[in-house]
Structures are given as structure tokens and as C-alpha cells.
GROMACS .gro file of C-alpha atoms in nm:
model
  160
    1UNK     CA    1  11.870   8.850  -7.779
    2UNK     CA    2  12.144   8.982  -7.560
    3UNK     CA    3  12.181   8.919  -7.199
    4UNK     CA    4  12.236   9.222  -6.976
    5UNK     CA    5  12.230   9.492  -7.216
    6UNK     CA    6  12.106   9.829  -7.041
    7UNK     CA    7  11.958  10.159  -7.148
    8UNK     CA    8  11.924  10.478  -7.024
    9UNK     CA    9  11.681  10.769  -7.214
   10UNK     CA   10  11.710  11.052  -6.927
   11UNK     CA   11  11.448  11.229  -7.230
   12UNK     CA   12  11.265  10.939  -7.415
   13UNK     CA   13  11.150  11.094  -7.743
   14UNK     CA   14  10.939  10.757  -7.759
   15UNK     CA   15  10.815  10.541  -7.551
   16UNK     CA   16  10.501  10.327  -7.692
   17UNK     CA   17  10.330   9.988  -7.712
   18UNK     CA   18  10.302   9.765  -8.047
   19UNK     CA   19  10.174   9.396  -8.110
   20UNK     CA   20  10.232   9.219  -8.413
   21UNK     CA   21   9.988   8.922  -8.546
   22UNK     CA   22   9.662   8.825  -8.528
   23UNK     CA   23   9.466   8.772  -8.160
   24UNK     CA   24   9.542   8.509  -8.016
   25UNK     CA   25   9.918   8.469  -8.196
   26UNK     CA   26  10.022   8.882  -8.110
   27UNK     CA   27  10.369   8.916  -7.956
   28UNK     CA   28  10.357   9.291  -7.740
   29UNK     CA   29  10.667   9.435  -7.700
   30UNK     CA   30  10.806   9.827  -7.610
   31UNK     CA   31  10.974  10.042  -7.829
   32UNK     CA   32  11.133  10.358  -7.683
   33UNK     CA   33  11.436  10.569  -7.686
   34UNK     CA   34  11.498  10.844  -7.938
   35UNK     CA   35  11.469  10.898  -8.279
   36UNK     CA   36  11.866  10.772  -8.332
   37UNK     CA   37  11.856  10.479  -8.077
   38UNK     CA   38  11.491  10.287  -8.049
   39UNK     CA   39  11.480   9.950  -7.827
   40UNK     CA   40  11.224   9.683  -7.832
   41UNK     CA   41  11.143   9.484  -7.557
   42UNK     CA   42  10.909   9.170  -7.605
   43UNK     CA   43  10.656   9.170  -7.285
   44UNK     CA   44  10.330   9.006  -7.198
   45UNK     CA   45  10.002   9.109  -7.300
   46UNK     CA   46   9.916   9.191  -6.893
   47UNK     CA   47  10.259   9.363  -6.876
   48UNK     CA   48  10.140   9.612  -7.144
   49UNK     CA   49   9.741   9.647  -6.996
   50UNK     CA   50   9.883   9.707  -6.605
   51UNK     CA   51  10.117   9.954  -6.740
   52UNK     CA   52   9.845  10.117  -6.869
   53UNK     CA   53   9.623  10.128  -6.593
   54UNK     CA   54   9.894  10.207  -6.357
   55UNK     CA   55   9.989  10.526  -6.572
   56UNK     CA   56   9.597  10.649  -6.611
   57UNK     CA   57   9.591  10.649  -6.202
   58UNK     CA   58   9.970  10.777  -6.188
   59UNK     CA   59   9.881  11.081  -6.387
   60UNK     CA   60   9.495  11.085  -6.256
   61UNK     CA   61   9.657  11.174  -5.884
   62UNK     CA   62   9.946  11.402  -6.025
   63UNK     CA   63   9.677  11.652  -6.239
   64UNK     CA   64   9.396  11.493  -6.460
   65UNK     CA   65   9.415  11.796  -6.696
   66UNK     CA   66   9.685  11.656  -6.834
   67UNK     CA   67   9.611  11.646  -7.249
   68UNK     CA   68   9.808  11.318  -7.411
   69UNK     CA   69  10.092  11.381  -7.674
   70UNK     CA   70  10.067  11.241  -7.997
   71UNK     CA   71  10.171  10.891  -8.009
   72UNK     CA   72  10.366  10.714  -8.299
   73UNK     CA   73  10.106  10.448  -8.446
   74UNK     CA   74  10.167  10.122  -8.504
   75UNK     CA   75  10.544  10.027  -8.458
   76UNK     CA   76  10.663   9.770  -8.672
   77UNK     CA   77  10.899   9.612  -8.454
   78UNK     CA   78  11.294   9.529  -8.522
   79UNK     CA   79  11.450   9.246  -8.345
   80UNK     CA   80  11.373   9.257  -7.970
   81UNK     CA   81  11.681   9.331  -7.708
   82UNK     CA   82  11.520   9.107  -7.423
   83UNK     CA   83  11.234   9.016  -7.296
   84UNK     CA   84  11.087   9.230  -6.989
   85UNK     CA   85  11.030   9.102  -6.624
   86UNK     CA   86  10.981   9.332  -6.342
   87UNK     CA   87  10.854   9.693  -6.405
   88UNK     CA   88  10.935   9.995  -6.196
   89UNK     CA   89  10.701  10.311  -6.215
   90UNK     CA   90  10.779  10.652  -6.017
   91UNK     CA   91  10.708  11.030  -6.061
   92UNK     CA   92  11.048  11.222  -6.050
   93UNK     CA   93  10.873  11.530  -5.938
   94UNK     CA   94  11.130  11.826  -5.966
   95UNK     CA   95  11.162  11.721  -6.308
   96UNK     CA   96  10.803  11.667  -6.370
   97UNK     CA   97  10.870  11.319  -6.555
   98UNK     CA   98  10.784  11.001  -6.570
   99UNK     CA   99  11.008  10.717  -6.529
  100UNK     CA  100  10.968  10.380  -6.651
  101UNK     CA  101  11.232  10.124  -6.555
  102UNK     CA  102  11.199   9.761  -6.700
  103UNK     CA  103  11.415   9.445  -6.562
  104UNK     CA  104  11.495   9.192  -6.804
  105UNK     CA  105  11.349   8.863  -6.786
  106UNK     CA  106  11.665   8.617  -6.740
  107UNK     CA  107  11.809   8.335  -6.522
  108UNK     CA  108  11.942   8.358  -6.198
  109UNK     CA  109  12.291   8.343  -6.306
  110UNK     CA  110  12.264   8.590  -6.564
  111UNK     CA  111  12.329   8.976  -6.503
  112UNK     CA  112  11.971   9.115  -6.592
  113UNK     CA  113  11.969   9.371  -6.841
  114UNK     CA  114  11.771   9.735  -6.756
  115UNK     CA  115  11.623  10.000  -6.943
  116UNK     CA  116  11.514  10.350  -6.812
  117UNK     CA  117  11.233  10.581  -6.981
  118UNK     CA  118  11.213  10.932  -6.842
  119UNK     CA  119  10.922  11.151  -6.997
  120UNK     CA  120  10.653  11.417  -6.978
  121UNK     CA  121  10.299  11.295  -6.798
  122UNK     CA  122  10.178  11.421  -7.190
  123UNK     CA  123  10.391  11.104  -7.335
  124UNK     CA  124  10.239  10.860  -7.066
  125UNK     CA  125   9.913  10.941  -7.136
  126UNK     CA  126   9.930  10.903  -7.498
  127UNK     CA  127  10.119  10.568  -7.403
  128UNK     CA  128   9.865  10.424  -7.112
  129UNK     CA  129   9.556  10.499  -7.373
  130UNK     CA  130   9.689  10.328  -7.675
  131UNK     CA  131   9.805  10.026  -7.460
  132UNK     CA  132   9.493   9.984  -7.313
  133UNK     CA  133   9.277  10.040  -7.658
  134UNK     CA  134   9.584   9.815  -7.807
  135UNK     CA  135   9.508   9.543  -7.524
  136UNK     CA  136   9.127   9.548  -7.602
  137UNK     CA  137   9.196   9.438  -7.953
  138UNK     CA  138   9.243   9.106  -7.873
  139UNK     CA  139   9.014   8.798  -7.827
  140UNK     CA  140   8.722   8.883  -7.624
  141UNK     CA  141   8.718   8.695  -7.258
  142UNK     CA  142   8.489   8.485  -7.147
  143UNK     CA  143   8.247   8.593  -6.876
  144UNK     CA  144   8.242   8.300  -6.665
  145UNK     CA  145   8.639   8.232  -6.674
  146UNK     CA  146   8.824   8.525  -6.804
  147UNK     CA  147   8.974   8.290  -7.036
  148UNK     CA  148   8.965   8.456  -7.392
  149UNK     CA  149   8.805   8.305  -7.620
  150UNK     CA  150   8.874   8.203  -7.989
  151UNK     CA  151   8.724   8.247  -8.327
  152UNK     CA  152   8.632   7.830  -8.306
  153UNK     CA  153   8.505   7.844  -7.989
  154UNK     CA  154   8.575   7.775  -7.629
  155UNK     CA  155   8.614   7.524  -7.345
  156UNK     CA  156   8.519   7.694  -7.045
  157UNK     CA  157   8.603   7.529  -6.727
  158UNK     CA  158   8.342   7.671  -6.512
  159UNK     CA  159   8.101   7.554  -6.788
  160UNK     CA  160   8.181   7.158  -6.722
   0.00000   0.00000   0.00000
């Protein structure tokens, strides 16, 4: 991976969610850009549900008629750029976009690395339900902890 290495899609063609492995091993990531120049950006499991979520409500306020584009499946993923840190969400309304900016993950000395996704409410809609039907996926949590549990069981702590 590459510290500080920045992006900028003022029109992201593609902007969507992925995991690769089984529950419990998955790594999430980001892949966006356009068709000539995708990124990938390894996040956390939460990064990719809240993102979600916060686009569902995002779009839910702006005009809930809003029908989702069609996404782009399962993305097998290339080598990832960075990982992600801080997310940035915001409505760039005489444009009528979406705007997704992502801070890399990296040391205090290091120059963080960003990467800007612009695109149409139709494109975050598509994006928000995969993640969150992406998310769900996973190992099931438990009800007492939240902890998810695994296929060989479970040590619950509120259980002891």
C-alpha cells in the first residue's frame, strides 16, 4: 500500500462495496472510480454497514422516490491503495450528487491519503442496499452481547 495517494472522481462511474472470504475471515473494502481507473480501499465491516445506513437516511430526507441504479455485483478486488479511516458524507445540491470523501487510515507523521466519490442519489442507493444486504451476510450476532457468533459456537460474556 501507498501512503498519501489521493483521488478525485468529480463523476464516479462506480462506487460499490465487496468482501472477500468466508464470515468471520471477510476483508470489506471500496472499489470506485471509472471504468479506466478503479481504486480499492480495505475498510471495516462497520465502516461499510454505517455508510449504508447513513446513505438510506441521506437520500430518505433528499426524495425517497429515488429508484437505485444497477450496481456491479460482486467485485473481485485488486490490490488495495490504503486502508480507510475517517468518512465524509455531504449532498452537493446544485449538482444533485453525492459525495463520498474517505481519509486514509495512517500515522501521525504520515500525509494521509484522500479519495473523493461524486454521484447520482440513484448510485447511492444501489450502493447503501447492497452494503447493508452485503453486511448481513456475515456471522449472525448474539442477542445478549452483539458479539457474532461462529459456526463452533460462542463464549458470551453476559452468559458467565
Amino acid at each position: 500500500m501507498t501512503v498519501g495517494d489521493s483521488f478525485d472522481f468529480p463523476d464516479a462511474e462506480v462506487f460499490w462495496p465487496g468482501a472477500d472470504g468466508p464470515p468471520g475471515a471477510r476483508i470489506f473494502f471500496l472499489a470506485g472510480g471509472a471504468e479506466d481507473e478503479l481504486v480499492y480501499l480495505k475498510c471495516e465491516k462497520q465502516q461499510v454497514a454505517a455508510l449504508g445506513e447513513y446513505l438510506l437516511a441521506l437520500l430518505e430526507d433528499l426524495s425517497p422516490e429515488v429508484e437505485p441504479a444497477t450496481g456491479h455485483g460482486d467485485v473481485t478486488p485488486l490490490p488495495f491503495r490504503w486502508d480507510v479511516g475517517e468518512i465524509g458524507v455531504a449532498y452537493d445540491e446544485p449538482g444533485d450528487r453525492i459525495v463520498v470523501v474517505l481519509k486514509e487510515l495512517s500515522s501521525e507523521e504520515e500525509k494521509p491519503g484522500t479519495a473523493r466519490f461524486c454521484f447520482t442519489r440513484a448510485r447511492a442507493k444501489a450502493f447503501a442496499r447492497f452494503a447493508l444486504e452485503l453486511v448481513s451476510r456475515g456471522r449472525p450476532d448474539c442477542r445478549f452481547c452483539g458479539l457474532p457468533i461462529d459456526a463452533e459456537g460462542h463464549a458470551c460474556p453476559r452468559m458467565n
